[in-house]
Each structure stands twice: as structure tokens, then as C-alpha cells.
Short mmCIF file of C-alpha atoms in Angstrom, two decimals:
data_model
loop_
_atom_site.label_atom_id
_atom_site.label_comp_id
_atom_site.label_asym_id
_atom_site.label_seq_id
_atom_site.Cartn_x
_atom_site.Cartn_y
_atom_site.Cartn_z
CA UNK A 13 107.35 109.60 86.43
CA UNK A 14 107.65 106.19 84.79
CA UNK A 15 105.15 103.39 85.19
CA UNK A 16 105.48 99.71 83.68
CA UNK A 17 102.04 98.05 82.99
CA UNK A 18 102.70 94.12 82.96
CA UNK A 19 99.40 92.31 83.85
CA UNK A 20 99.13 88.64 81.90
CA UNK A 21 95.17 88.26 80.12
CA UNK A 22 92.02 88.07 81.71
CA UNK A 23 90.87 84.96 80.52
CA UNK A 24 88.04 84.93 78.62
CA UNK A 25 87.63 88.47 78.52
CA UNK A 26 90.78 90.21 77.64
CA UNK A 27 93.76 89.67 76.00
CA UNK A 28 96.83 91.00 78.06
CA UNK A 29 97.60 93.99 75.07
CA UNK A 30 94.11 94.62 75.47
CA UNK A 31 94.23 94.91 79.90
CA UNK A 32 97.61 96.50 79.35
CA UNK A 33 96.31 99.38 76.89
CA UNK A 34 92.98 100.26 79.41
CA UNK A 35 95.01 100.28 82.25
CA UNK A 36 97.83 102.56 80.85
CA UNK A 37 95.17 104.61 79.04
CA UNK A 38 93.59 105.30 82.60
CA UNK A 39 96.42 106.55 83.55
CA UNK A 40 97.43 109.11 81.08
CA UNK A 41 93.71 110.13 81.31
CA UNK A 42 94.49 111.03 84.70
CA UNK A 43 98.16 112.11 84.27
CA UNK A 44 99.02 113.32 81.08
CA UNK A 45 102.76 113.67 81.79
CA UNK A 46 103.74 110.14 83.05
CA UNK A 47 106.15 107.97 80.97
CA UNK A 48 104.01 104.51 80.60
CA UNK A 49 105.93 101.15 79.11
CA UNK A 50 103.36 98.49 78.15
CA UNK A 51 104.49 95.00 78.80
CA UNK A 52 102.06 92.40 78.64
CA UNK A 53 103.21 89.34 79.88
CA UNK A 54 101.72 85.73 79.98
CA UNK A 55 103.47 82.34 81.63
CA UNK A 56 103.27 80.12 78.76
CA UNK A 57 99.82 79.58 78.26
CA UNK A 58 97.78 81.86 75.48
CA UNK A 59 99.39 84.85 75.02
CA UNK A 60 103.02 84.15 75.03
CA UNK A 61 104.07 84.61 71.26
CA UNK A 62 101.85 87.78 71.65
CA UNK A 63 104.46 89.07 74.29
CA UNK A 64 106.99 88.57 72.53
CA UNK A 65 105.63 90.32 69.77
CA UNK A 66 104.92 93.29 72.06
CA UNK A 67 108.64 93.42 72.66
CA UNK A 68 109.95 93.67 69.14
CA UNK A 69 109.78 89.84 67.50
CA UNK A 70 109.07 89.79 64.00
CA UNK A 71 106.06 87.31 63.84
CA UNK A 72 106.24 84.35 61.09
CA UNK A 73 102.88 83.16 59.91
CA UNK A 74 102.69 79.27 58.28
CA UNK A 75 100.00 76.51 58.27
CA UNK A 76 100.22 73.64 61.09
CA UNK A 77 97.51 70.95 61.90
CA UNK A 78 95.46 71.84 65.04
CA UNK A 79 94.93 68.72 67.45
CA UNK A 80 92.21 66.53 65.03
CA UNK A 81 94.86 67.37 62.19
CA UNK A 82 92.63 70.42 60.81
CA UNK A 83 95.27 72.87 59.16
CA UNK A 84 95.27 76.30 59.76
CA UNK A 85 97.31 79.27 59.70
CA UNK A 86 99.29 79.96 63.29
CA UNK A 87 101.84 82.19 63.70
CA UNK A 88 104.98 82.02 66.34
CA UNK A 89 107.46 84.97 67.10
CA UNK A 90 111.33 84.98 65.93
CA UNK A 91 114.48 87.06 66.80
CA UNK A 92 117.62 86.33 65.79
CA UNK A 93 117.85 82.95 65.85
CA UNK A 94 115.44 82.15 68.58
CA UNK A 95 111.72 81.68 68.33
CA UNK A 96 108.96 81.86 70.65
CA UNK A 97 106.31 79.12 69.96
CA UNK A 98 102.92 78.88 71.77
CA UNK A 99 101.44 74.84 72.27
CA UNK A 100 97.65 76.95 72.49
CA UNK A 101 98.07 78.33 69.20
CA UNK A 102 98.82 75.51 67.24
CA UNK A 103 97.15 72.69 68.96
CA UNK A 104 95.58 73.90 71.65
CA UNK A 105 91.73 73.87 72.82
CA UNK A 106 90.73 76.81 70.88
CA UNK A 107 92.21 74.80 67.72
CA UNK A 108 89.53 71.97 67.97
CA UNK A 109 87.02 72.09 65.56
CA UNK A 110 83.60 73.54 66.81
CA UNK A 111 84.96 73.36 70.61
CA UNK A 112 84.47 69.26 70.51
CA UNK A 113 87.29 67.80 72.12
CA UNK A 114 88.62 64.76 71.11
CA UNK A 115 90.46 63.22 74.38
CA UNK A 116 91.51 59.96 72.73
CA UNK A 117 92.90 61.36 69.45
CA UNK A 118 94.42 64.87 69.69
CA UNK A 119 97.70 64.69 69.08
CA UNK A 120 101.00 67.30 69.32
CA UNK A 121 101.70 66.60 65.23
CA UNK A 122 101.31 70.42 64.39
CA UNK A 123 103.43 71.51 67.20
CA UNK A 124 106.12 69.87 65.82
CA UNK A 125 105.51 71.22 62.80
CA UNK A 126 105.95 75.03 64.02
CA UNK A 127 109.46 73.70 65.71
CA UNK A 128 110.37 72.28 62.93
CA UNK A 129 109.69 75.61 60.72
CA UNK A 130 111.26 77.30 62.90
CA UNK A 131 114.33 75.53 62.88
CA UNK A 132 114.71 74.82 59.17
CA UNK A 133 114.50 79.03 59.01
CA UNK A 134 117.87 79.10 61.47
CA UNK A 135 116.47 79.06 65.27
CA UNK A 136 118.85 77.75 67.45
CA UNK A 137 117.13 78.39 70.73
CA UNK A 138 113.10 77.64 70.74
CA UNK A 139 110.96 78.61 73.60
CA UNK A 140 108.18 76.17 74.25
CA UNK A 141 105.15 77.43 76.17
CA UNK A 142 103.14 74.40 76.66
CA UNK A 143 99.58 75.38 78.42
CA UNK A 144 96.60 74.91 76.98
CA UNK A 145 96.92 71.79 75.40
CA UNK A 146 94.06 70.10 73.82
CA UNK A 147 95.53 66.85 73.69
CA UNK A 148 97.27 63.52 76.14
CA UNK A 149 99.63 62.15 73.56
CA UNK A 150 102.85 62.05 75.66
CA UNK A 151 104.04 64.85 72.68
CA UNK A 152 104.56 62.10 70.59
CA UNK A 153 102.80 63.57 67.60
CA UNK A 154 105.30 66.67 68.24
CA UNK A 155 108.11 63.84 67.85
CA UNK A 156 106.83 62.13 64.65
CA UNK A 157 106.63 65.86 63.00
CA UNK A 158 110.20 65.90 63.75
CA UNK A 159 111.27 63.30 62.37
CA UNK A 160 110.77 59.92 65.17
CA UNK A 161 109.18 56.83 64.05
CA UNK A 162 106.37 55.25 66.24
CA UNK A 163 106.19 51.93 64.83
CA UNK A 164 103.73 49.25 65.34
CA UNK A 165 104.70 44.99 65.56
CA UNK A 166 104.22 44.99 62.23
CA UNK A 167 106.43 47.96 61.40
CA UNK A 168 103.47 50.63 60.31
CA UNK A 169 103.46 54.00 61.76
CA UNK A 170 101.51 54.37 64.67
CA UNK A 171 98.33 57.15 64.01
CA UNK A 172 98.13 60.37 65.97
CA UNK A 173 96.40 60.75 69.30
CA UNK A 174 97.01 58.94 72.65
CA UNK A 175 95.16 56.04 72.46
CA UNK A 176 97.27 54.61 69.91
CA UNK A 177 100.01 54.70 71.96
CA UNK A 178 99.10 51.00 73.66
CA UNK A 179 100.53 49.71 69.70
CA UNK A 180 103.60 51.08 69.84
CA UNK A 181 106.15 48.87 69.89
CA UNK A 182 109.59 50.27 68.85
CA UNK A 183 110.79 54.12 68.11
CA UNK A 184 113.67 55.11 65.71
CA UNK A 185 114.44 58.69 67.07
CA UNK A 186 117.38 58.76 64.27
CA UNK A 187 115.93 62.02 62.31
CA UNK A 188 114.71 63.31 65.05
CA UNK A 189 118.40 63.72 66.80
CA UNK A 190 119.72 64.89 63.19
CA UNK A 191 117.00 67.57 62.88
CA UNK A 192 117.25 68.48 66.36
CA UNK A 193 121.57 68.71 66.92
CA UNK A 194 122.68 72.12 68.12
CA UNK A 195 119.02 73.09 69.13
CA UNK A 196 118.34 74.58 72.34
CA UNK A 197 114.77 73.86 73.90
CA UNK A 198 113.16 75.93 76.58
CA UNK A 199 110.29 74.74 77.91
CA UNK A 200 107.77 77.58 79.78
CA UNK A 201 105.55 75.65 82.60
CA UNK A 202 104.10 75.50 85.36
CA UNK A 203 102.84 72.03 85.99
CA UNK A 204 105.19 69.90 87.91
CA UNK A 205 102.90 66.86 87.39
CA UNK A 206 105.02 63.79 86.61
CA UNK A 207 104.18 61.81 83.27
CA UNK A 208 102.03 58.72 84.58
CA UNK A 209 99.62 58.14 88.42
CA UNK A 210 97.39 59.70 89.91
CA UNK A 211 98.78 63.13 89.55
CA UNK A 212 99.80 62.40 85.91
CA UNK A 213 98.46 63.88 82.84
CA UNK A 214 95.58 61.24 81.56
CA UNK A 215 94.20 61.18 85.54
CA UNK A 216 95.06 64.88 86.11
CA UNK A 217 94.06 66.73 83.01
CA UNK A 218 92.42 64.05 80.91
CA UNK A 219 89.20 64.33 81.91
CA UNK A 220 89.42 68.45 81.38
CA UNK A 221 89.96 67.74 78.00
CA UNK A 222 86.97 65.24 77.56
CA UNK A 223 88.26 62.20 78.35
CA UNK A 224 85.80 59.78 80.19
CA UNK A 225 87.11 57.28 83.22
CA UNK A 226 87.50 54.83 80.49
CA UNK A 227 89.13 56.74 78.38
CA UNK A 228 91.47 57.81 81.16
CA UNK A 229 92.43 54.08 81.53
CA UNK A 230 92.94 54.00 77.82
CA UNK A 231 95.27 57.35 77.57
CA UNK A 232 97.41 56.26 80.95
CA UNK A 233 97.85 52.49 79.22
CA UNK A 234 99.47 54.26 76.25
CA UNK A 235 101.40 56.98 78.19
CA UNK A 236 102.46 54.27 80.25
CA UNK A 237 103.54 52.04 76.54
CA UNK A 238 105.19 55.46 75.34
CA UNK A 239 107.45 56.31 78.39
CA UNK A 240 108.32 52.46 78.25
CA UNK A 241 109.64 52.65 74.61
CA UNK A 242 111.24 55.92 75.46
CA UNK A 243 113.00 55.00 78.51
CA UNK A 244 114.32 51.91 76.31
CA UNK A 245 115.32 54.17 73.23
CA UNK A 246 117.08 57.14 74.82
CA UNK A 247 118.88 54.94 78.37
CA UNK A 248 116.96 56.97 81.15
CA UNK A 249 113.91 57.12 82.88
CA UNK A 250 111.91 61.01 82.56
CA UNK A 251 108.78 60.19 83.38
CA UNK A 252 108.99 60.74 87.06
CA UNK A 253 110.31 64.24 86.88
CA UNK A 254 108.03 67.26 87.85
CA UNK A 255 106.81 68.81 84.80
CA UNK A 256 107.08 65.53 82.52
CA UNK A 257 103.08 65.95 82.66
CA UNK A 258 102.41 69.08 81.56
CA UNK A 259 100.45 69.45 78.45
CA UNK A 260 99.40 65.66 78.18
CA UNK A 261 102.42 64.82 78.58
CA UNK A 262 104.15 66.92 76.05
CA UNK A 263 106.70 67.92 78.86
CA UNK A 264 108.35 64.33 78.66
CA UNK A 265 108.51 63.94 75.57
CA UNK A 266 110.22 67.46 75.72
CA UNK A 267 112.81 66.20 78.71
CA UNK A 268 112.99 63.06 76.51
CA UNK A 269 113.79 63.21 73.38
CA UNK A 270 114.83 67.27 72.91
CA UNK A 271 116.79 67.22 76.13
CA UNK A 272 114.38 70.12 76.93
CA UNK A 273 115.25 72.52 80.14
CA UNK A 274 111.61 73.09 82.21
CA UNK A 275 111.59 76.57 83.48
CA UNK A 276 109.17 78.18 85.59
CA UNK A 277 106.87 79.72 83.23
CA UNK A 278 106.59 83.25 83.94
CA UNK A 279 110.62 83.36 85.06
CA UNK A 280 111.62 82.39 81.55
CA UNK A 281 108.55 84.70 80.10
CA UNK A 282 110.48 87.59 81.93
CA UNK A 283 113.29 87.05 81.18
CA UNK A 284 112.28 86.85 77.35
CA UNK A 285 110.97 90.28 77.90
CA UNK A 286 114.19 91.43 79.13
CA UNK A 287 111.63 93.09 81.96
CA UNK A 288 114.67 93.32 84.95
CA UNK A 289 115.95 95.93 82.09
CA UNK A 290 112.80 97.76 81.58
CA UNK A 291 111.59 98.07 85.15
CA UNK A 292 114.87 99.39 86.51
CA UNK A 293 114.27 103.00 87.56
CA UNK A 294 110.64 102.65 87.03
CA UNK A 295 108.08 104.67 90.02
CA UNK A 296 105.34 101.97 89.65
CA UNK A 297 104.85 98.49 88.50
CA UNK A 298 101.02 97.56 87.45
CA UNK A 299 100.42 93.88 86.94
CA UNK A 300 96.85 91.67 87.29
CA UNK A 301 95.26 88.92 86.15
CA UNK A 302 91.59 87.64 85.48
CA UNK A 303 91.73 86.47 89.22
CA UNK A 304 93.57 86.82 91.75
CA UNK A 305 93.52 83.55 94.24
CA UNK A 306 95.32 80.31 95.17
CA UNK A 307 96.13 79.69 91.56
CA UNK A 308 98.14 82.57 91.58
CA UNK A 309 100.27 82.32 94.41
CA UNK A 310 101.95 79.03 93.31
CA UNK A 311 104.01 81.53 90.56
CA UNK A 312 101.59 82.91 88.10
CA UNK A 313 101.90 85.62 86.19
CA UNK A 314 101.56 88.67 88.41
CA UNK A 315 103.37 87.14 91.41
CA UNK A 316 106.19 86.37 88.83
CA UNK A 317 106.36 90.30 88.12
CA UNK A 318 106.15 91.20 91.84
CA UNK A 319 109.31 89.34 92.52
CA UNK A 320 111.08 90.71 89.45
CA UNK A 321 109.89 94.15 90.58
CA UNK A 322 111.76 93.78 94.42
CA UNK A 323 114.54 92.84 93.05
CA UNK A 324 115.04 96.33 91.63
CA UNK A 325 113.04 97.84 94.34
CA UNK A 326 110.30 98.96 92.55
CA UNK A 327 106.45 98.95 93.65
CA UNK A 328 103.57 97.12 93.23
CA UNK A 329 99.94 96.99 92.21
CA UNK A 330 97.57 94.70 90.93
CA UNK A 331 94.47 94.71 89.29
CA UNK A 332 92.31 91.97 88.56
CA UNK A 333 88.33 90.62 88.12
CA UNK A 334 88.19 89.68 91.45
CA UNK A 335 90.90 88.71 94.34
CA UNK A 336 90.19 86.15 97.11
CA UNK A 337 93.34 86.87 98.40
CA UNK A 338 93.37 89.03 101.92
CA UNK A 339 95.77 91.96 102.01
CA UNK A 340 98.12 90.85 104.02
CA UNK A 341 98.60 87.66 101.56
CA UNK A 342 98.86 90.26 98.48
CA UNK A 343 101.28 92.33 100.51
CA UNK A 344 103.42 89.19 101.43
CA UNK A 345 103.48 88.25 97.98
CA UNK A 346 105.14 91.81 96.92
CA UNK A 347 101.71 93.44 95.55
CA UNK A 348 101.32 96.22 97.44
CA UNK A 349 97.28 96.62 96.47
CA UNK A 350 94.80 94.86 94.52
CA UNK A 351 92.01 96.94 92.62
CA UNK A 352 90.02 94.13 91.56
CA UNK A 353 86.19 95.56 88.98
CA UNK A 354 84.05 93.70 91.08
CA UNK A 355 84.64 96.89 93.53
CA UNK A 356 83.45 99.03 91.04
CA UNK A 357 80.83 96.54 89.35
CA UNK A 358 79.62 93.46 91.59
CA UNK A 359 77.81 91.96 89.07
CA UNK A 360 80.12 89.75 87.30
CA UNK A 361 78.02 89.32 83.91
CA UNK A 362 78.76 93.33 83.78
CA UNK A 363 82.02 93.55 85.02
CA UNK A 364 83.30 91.26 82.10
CA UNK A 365 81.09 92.75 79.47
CA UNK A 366 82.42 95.99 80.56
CA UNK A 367 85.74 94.81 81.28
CA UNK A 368 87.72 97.32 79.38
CA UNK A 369 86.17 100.93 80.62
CA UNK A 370 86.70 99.72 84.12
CA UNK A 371 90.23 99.12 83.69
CA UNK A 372 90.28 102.45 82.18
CA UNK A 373 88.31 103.66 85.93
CA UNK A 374 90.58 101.77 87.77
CA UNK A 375 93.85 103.19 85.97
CA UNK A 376 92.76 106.60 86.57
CA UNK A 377 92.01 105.83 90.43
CA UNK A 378 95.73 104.12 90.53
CA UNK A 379 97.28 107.15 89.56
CA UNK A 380 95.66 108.85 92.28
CA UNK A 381 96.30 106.82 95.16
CA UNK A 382 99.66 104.97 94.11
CA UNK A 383 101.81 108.19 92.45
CA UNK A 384 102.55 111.43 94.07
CA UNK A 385 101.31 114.63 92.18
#
């Protein structure tokens, strides 16, 4: 019997490799003779070049400033002539130095530098996953690594970060475009979000990044300077459209100025993974994430994989930290059962130190209830 194990991380605890390799080592444990394919998947957020990696890219290691412009070594997947590049990794909020965010001057600069590696080295299709940004800079730093011009009134280059965006006053995109002909741009999200409002990304995710009410104010009079110039430069409006948002805003520039395509995030992850291919003829499919709740209905991770899986007719099961989801919701959403730790350890505090030999537990107790002997 086959069985594909494709559960995204548990955040904070696990890695997705590391969830994937307890689950399937359960198991074996308890069935030595089943055929297991390890697939760990992710949506966009952490864990995406990982994936990839799992899959068979080669992984390409450079240096690229984090969001306060600290360089450090970050690493994005390549195939052929498409790369897989993770926003977290390079400038995301593990990147800021000692955890201290820095809402009003992280920037997207480093992000453009990994595209532009990648590019220079012959990719001519670059998947964007965009969560976890540290920053609300509209992805203009992203641009200016690129090759755009931000330009003050008096004709100096703007400085990183989104508050400076209330100087700009004209944008040359002219290198940009040359860098950037023949380049296809797939963007992995979630967040339909538009640029600028009350659901944009200063009021929205701003203040998760450390921004204060004034410096909300601040970030949403730049973003709203930045689309302005944009909308000007390139003859149409993006800031409106769902997902222009997402990452502080790193989605419009995206839309903008790379004539990005927004996927959803775990679709495009999947499809990456070539996972329709590797779950066909398949006896079980186990997925999971950290937890399993609201969040996860509106097409995370594992619901992504249930739908994949019933389009080949192939079950599912779930495990996770915890589920507040009812079984009748789980079932509706294709997961046939949920085997969340907190059955077999209530105490959260132990659950995640232990994390690891309860997945183990609960792979052994899948193999007994989900696959004939």
C-alpha cells in the first residue's frame, strides 16, 4: 500500500520535513511494508523553497539584505530555468535583527536582490511566495533592486522603507522593464487585501509588524504616494485588486511593475510539486497543520491537498496541534479525520515540546484505523 504524507509546518514547532518524517516514521513503525512518499508542502509562507527542495531543486545559496539592510546568506531553489524564491527568507520577520521590527523602514531591497540573481543565472519563470513579510514598503525596495528609480523633487533616490514613500515624486521603471523582459512572475498568496483602506496593508498588517496608529497613518500616506506614481508610470490602476496587499504591499508592486499573475498559494505550491502526479494511485493521503480552524478553511495548506486528493479519488487525513473544526466541517472540507496531539497530550506546553514523538504515536495509530491489514 502507498501513502503520501503532505502536511505544511507546524508553526513554531516544526518544520513541515520535520512533521512529514514523524508522521511517515509512525507509520512504517507500525507497517513495515507500506510504500510512504514524503511531500511537505507549504502555501507560500516559510517553507516554500524547502518544498521545492524536497522535490528535487538544486538549492543556490548567495547573500541578500534582510529588511533593516543586514546581509546575510539566503538560499532559493532552481530547476531548469525556474526558481522558487521565499519573501520569509530573505526579508522576512525572522530576518530582523534581534526580533525588533522596524515598521517604518523595512524595506523589500533584498528580495529583489534574490530575483534578480536568479534571473541573471537564466530563470525565466520565478515563483514568488510572499508571506511573512517583515516590511509595508509597497515592494518598492524589491523594484529599486531591480533596477526602478524612486526619485525625490530634487532628483535623489528615495531611501528604503515605507515611510519614505510620502517623497517620492517620479519613478523611471526603464531598467527595471529591460532586466525584467521575457520573465515570468508567479506570485504564491493568499491575502486578497487590496493595496490601500481599511483592509489594506499599513491598516491590516501594519500594526503586526510594529507599526503604531501613527505610524500606520505614515505607511498608508506613502503607499497611497507610491500607487499614485505607479498608476501614473505604468497607465493603470492595481491597487484595488485582491491580493495587491499582501506582504505590505509587495503584491502591487508585483501586479505593477512585473505584470505578476497572483495564484492561490497552496494551488500553485501543488502544482510546483507536481503532487496530482504523485498522489495518483496512492491508498492514503496524510496532510496537517499546526492548527486546524477558520484560518484554514479559507484555502490553507491542508484543505489545498484535500481537494487535490478528490480529484484523483484518493483519501484523507489530517493531523494537527489542535482542530476547532467539528467533524462534519473536516469531512465537508475532504479530510476524512483529524488526529490532532492535544488528544494524546492536553497540555499544550508538552504537546509542542514533545511535538515530534507524538506525531510518531499518532502515525502509528493512523495506520491502524485508516489502512486495511
Amino acid at each position: 500500500m502507498r501513502v503520501v504524507v503532505s502536511p505544511d509546518k507546524f508553526k513554531g514547532c516544526l518544520t513541515a520535513a520535520q512533521v512529514t518524517d514523524a508522521v511517515a516514521n509512525g507509520l512504517l513503525e507500525e507497517r513495515p511494508d507500506l510504500q510512504i512518499t514524503r511531500m511537505p508542502v507549504a502555501d507560500g509562507g516559510d517553507g516554500t523553497v524547502a518544498a521545492a527542495l524536497s522535490r528535487g531543486f538544486g538549492e543556490v545559496t548567495m547573500s541578500a539584505a534582510g529588511p533593516t539592510g543586514v546581509s546575510g546568506p539566503v538560499s532559493y531553489a532552481r530547476q531548469g530555468q525556474r526558481a522558487v524564491i521565499e519573501l520569509a527568507a530573505v526579508c522576512g520577520l525572522d530576518r530582523l535583527p534581534n526580533g525588533r521590527p522596524d515598521a517604518l523602514g523595512a524595506s523589500t531591497y533584498g528580495l529583489g536582490e534574490v530575483i534578480g540573481h536568479a534571473i541573471q543565472h537564466g530563470a525565466r519563470e520565478v515563483v514568488l511566495g510572499i508571506g511573512g513579510s517583515a516590511s509595508t514598503d509597497g515592494g518598492a525596495g524589491m523594484a529599486q533592486a531591480l533596477g526602478a528609480r524612486l526619485l525625490d523633487a530634487s532628483g535623489a533616490e528615495l531611501a528604503h522603507g515605507g515611510a519614505a514613500l510620502s517623497s517620492l515624486d517620479s519613478l523611471d521603471v526603464a531598467g527595471l522593464r529591460d532586466r525584467m523582459a521575457g520573465v515570468r512572475i508567479l506570485v504564491a498568496s493568499d491575502v486578497d487585501n487590496p493595496l490601500l483602506g481599511s483592509r489594506g496593508a499599513a491598516a491590516v498588517f501594519g500594526p503586526q509588524k510594529g507599526a503604531s496608529a501613527d505610524d500606520v497613518r505614515l505607511l498608508e500616506d506613502g503607499l497611497t504616494r507610491w500607487a499614485r506614481v505607479v498608476n501614473a508610470t505604468v497607465g493603470r490602476d492595481d491597487a484595488n485588486r485582491p491580493g495587491a496587499g499582501a506582504a505590505g504591499g509587495t503584491g502591487f508592486a508585483a501586479l505593477a511593475l512585473l505584470d505578476a499573475e497572483l495564484r492561490s498559494g497552496i494551488e500553485l505550491i501543488l502544482e510546483l510539486l507536481r503532487f496530482d502526479e504523485a498522489v495518483a494511485g496512492a491508498d492514503l493521503v496524510v496532510t496537517g497543520e499546526g492548527s486546524l480552524d477558520e484560518q484554514s478553511l479559507a484555502g490553507k495548506a491542508p484543505i489545498g491537498v484535500a481537494q487535490a486528493a478528490a480529484r484523483v479519488g484518493v483519501g484523507v487525513v489530517a493531523v494537527a496541534g489542535r482542530t476547532q473544526l467539528s467533524p462534519d466541517r473536516l469531512r465537508a472540507a475532504g479530510i476524512m479525520a483529524a488526529y490532532p496531539l492535544s488528544d494524546l497530550e492536553p497540555d499544550p506546553v508538552r504537546s509542542i515540546a514533545n511535538a515530534a514523538p507524538l506525531l510518531r504515536q499518532v502515525g502509528r495509530i493512523i495506520a491502524v484505523e485508516q489502512l486495511p491489514s
